[in-house]
Amino acid sequence: MTQDLEMKDRSTPSNSASSPAPSTLHHLKEIASLIETGSYSKEVRRIARAVRLTIALRRKLTSSVISSFLDFVLTPASEAHAKLSAYLPKEDDHEMEVDAATSAIQTPAKHLLPELEIYCYLLVLLFLIDQKKYNEAKACSSASIVWLKNMNRRTVDVIASRLYFYYSYSYELTGDLAEIRGNLLALHRIATLRHDELGQETLLNLLLRNYLHYNLYDQAEKLRSKAPRFEAHSNQQFCRYLFYLGKIRTIQLEYTDAKESLLQAARKAPVAARGFRIQCNKWAVIVRLLLGEIPERTVFMQKGMEKALRPYFELTNAVRIGDLELFRNIADKFATTFSADRTHNLIVRLRHNVIRTGLRNISISYSRISLADVAKKLRLNSANPVADAESIVSKAIRDGAIDATLDHANGWMVSKETGDIYSTNEPQLAFNSRIAFCLNMHNEAVRALRFPPNTHKEKESAEKRRERQQQEQELAKHIAEEDDDDF
Amino acid sequence: MDPKLTEVSQLFDRFKAAFLRNDYETSTNLLSKLKVLLTEFRSLPPLFADTPNAVHELTIARDIYEHAVVLSVKTEDQDAFERDFFQLKPYYTDACNRLPPSPQEFPILGLNLLRLLVQNRIAEFHTELELLSSTALENPCIKHAVELEQSFMEGAYNRVLSARQTVPHETYVYFMDLLAKTVRDEIAGCSEKAYDYLSVKDAKQMLLFSSDQELLEYIKEEHPEWEIKNDSVFFQKAKESAPCKEIPSLQLINQTLSYARELERIV
């Protein structure tokens, strides 16, 4: 579960590592100036870029670099400076002083932007989480959240959404997610009132994660169905949303929709987010099995996933063969894996599918078979196997899983001859639905085409406009003449 | 002791006495009074205020709602059951770190699972199941409901019916009886598709009737299309996918025309 948290971070490889960087501090200063220009020109894009650059620098952050950066950006005596410096460990005091002295001379006290202050919080928080100082991280993130609540600026939103994320992450690491649920809900409400869509998106995902952490699927679904939805701003957040949605739907037995969400999440996730994709694949495999599909072997052979998906591969195999005994053994063998993945309850549901597949195999291979043999082949462990087999078979017939009839007096099952499907309307219906799908796809694609506003007007050159106006005038004259003729 | 708390516990004692006497009318009346009184405690959900008597108040409120749930089963009122259960749930989920666990917790949770099964709310059944820990799943009351659901999904109906004999708690019997009715309808639906005919004797046994008379009445009411002759029940095997003799011309023309129209739009 924690792997997917790291998704965003891994997806940005630290490309600055190749060149011998002037110094991390220098980079940070550049980022600060980027934020400054972004803030003055109200360009959110620049700030988003600053956040991206910071993540690339993440591995190189040290206590001294951050504290000298704080001295550079914040007024040394200010409240924020004091608060933030308190979180940093004071091991290499000496070096820091030198740095601070030089930077203090270079930059006389200047007007502080809220973006920069909040950025400092983010930086310190990142550092604390990387140093595994989770309690300090919790304190720092909570302080920043209090501060954020009173800050209504669109240029802050990008940094704020990252802060929300690390806020929740630091609480998750210490296992106190339940504590901040109320706070997250309040933040989501504030973000909605301020039309901060990125914030809403991030917070909704954090809330869903929060609920699902405690298996509160009911609450999660209620929130999800009522929260406002809009076009996704961030691919990563959208992937997460799809994953959570898929999980909720799986639990609520809407397998077809769940499969769609989970597969989409797995496809959209960046290649570097391996942990996240493994999770998606695990759930997708189970959902497909529950739907009665058998996932292809290539699903389990994806690079870097073979080992993690191994239990699910063997499970699929058991379902494919339709052997209850094998299924039971595998469920027991990997019980710890499945309960760690929290898929155990889903696997219990699969038993029913194993029986169905086994039954289908029997029905294909035999034209007539006694119910006692069916029970033996399915390895039903029960007190009264024949009666059980009879009712199981009759339910399978009703659900359309097999095409057969039962003979109670003789106690056997007679499979029907599979008729010639081409003598029915079936192929034509299938053909029609495929054509309809293609046509629909085309129409949707046309509808999704976007045109920049006013392009059709610009195309009209000055000459053409004159021509058109002339035509219109002539037409007007013509009409006027006709009017005259009437009199 | 807080006078309000004393009042509630006195009233609750009277309620319990009436409840034990199986005097459901009095107990229902007393219960509504108790519920009104409970609204005055600030330590109960949703406020969870930290008052000096909080633990005591929470315990007594939980006890009252547990009795309310059992009462609703005895009066066979499913709506009341749902209401009371939802009021009780926060005591199990949100107050569990403050209160000692209640011995009634698992029987009541299992009862709720059974109710969802009877009402065929399978999605909610599984949502509730996710909330239970692995130790809870081992509890006989919960396990009973989970196994019932499995047998029900597989179609092993006789296992569902035999489970009535092994109910872990006396309150379960009411829902098990309801479940038996559902199972009978399911069996009837399945037999209709699976068999060409059944002898009256077998049909009676399968549909759990004690006399031929009951069976005949059931068929008359629920499945008038079944035919009875030669001491056997014949199911109407209509709707077979017979080979298509006619070409559905009108439908074909419509489809072809719509393809032409769409293609024209593309080209």
Tab-separated table of C-alpha atoms in Angstrom, chain A residues 88-243:
chain	number	residue	atom	x	y	z
A	88	LEU	CA	16.017	21.047	11.905
A	89	PRO	CA	18.686	19.177	13.824
A	90	LYS	CA	21.619	21.320	14.896
A	91	GLU	CA	24.558	19.077	14.196
A	92	ASP	CA	26.782	21.153	11.948
A	93	ASP	CA	26.257	24.512	13.485
A	94	HIS	CA	29.518	25.978	12.396
A	95	GLU	CA	29.153	25.636	8.638
A	96	MET	CA	25.671	26.940	8.788
A	97	GLU	CA	26.717	30.135	10.470
A	98	VAL	CA	29.173	30.944	7.736
A	99	ASP	CA	26.551	30.429	5.098
A	100	ALA	CA	24.018	32.430	6.977
A	101	ALA	CA	26.405	35.297	7.452
A	102	THR	CA	27.208	35.593	3.786
A	103	SER	CA	23.644	35.351	2.628
A	104	ALA	CA	22.472	37.849	5.192
A	105	ILE	CA	24.831	40.409	3.738
A	106	GLN	CA	23.773	39.687	0.199
A	107	THR	CA	20.102	40.088	0.778
A	108	PRO	CA	18.879	42.783	2.998
A	109	ALA	CA	15.518	42.089	4.641
A	110	LYS	CA	12.898	42.086	1.946
A	111	HIS	CA	9.211	41.648	1.530
A	112	LEU	CA	8.248	37.992	2.052
A	113	LEU	CA	5.882	36.267	-0.342
A	114	PRO	CA	3.391	33.762	1.105
A	115	GLU	CA	4.359	31.340	-1.679
A	116	LEU	CA	7.943	31.359	-0.493
A	117	GLU	CA	7.004	30.823	3.086
A	118	ILE	CA	4.815	27.891	2.265
A	119	TYR	CA	7.544	26.556	0.032
A	120	CYS	CA	9.914	26.589	2.983
A	121	TYR	CA	7.446	24.486	4.906
A	122	LEU	CA	7.334	21.984	2.070
A	123	LEU	CA	11.103	21.793	1.937
A	124	VAL	CA	11.473	21.204	5.653
A	125	LEU	CA	8.697	18.613	5.581
A	126	LEU	CA	10.322	16.690	2.743
A	127	PHE	CA	13.572	16.675	4.627
A	128	LEU	CA	11.972	15.469	7.839
A	129	ILE	CA	10.157	12.611	6.110
A	130	ASP	CA	13.323	11.506	4.345
A	131	GLN	CA	15.167	11.549	7.646
A	132	LYS	CA	12.370	9.404	9.145
A	133	LYS	CA	11.616	12.023	11.790
A	134	TYR	CA	7.928	11.372	11.558
A	135	ASN	CA	6.817	13.065	14.742
A	136	GLU	CA	8.541	16.298	13.772
A	137	ALA	CA	7.072	15.917	10.295
A	138	LYS	CA	3.609	15.629	11.801
A	139	ALA	CA	4.116	18.787	13.853
A	140	CYS	CA	5.557	20.696	10.926
A	141	SER	CA	2.824	19.645	8.491
A	142	SER	CA	0.071	20.441	10.988
A	143	ALA	CA	1.547	23.918	11.478
A	144	SER	CA	1.654	24.462	7.744
A	145	ILE	CA	-1.939	23.306	7.352
A	146	VAL	CA	-3.148	25.777	9.964
A	147	TRP	CA	-1.328	28.494	8.084
A	148	LEU	CA	-2.719	27.336	4.728
A	149	LYS	CA	-6.306	27.515	5.862
A	150	ASN	CA	-6.068	31.295	5.985
A	151	MET	CA	-4.330	31.648	2.666
A	152	ASN	CA	-6.527	32.209	-0.345
A	153	ARG	CA	-4.248	32.614	-3.358
A	154	ARG	CA	-4.383	30.608	-6.550
A	155	THR	CA	-0.616	30.596	-6.854
A	156	VAL	CA	-0.320	28.793	-3.540
A	157	ASP	CA	-2.575	25.934	-4.644
A	158	VAL	CA	0.108	23.852	-6.315
A	159	ILE	CA	2.406	23.875	-3.320
A	160	ALA	CA	-0.561	23.472	-0.996
A	161	SER	CA	-1.698	20.278	-2.694
A	162	ARG	CA	1.760	18.799	-2.190
A	163	LEU	CA	1.652	19.833	1.426
A	164	TYR	CA	-1.716	18.139	1.933
A	165	PHE	CA	-0.229	14.994	0.504
A	166	TYR	CA	2.782	14.951	2.811
A	167	TYR	CA	0.583	15.945	5.729
A	168	SER	CA	-1.468	12.807	5.250
A	169	TYR	CA	1.622	10.745	4.461
A	170	SER	CA	3.379	11.698	7.696
A	171	TYR	CA	0.294	10.692	9.675
A	172	GLU	CA	-0.003	7.446	7.791
A	173	LEU	CA	3.592	6.567	8.563
A	174	THR	CA	2.892	6.808	12.263
A	175	GLY	CA	-0.457	5.055	11.887
A	176	ASP	CA	-2.687	7.910	13.022
A	177	LEU	CA	-4.663	8.455	9.830
A	178	ALA	CA	-7.999	8.471	11.638
A	179	GLU	CA	-6.972	11.576	13.585
A	180	ILE	CA	-6.782	13.887	10.591
A	181	ARG	CA	-9.950	12.766	8.821
A	182	GLY	CA	-11.990	15.675	10.150
A	183	ASN	CA	-9.264	18.087	9.205
A	184	LEU	CA	-9.024	16.733	5.678
A	185	LEU	CA	-12.768	17.047	5.265
A	186	ALA	CA	-12.582	20.675	6.377
A	187	LEU	CA	-9.747	21.317	3.948
A	188	HIS	CA	-11.711	19.714	1.133
A	189	ARG	CA	-14.620	22.003	1.917
A	190	ILE	CA	-12.355	25.044	1.880
A	191	ALA	CA	-10.788	23.971	-1.408
A	192	THR	CA	-14.231	23.552	-2.928
A	193	LEU	CA	-15.314	27.010	-1.804
A	194	ARG	CA	-12.175	28.524	-3.297
A	195	HIS	CA	-12.534	26.620	-6.581
A	196	ASP	CA	-9.140	25.103	-5.991
A	197	GLU	CA	-9.619	22.065	-8.226
A	198	LEU	CA	-6.172	20.594	-7.790
A	199	GLY	CA	-6.613	20.816	-4.044
A	200	GLN	CA	-10.016	19.171	-4.220
A	201	GLU	CA	-8.630	16.384	-6.336
A	202	THR	CA	-5.731	15.731	-3.985
A	203	LEU	CA	-7.847	15.945	-0.865
A	204	LEU	CA	-10.552	13.681	-2.233
A	205	ASN	CA	-7.931	11.027	-2.913
A	206	LEU	CA	-6.422	11.468	0.517
A	207	LEU	CA	-9.831	11.073	2.087
A	208	LEU	CA	-10.589	7.965	0.061
A	209	ARG	CA	-7.246	6.557	1.044
A	210	ASN	CA	-7.998	7.428	4.631
A	211	TYR	CA	-11.333	5.615	4.575
A	212	LEU	CA	-10.029	2.595	2.708
A	213	HIS	CA	-7.154	2.298	5.153
A	214	TYR	CA	-9.767	1.392	7.732
A	215	ASN	CA	-11.899	-0.588	5.261
A	216	LEU	CA	-14.687	1.983	5.501
A	217	TYR	CA	-15.940	1.296	1.987
A	218	ASP	CA	-19.408	2.559	2.700
A	219	GLN	CA	-18.258	6.015	3.769
A	220	ALA	CA	-15.735	6.186	0.961
A	221	GLU	CA	-18.385	5.468	-1.639
A	222	LYS	CA	-20.773	7.997	-0.134
A	223	LEU	CA	-18.126	10.705	-0.232
A	224	ARG	CA	-16.969	9.779	-3.707
A	225	SER	CA	-20.429	9.790	-5.224
A	226	LYS	CA	-21.251	13.185	-3.732
A	227	ALA	CA	-17.969	15.038	-4.219
A	228	PRO	CA	-17.827	17.291	-7.279
A	229	ARG	CA	-15.999	15.789	-10.238
A	230	PHE	CA	-14.213	17.666	-12.981
A	231	GLU	CA	-11.561	17.057	-15.561
A	232	ALA	CA	-8.422	15.717	-13.942
A	233	HIS	CA	-5.594	18.193	-13.441
A	234	SER	CA	-2.922	15.775	-12.451
A	235	ASN	CA	-2.410	12.371	-13.992
A	236	GLN	CA	-1.049	10.906	-10.782
A	237	GLN	CA	-4.084	11.972	-8.797
A	238	PHE	CA	-6.376	10.615	-11.470
A	239	CYS	CA	-4.610	7.229	-11.370
A	240	ARG	CA	-5.046	7.059	-7.636
A	241	TYR	CA	-8.671	8.007	-7.915
A	242	LEU	CA	-9.272	5.237	-10.433
A	243	PHE	CA	-7.539	2.720	-8.199
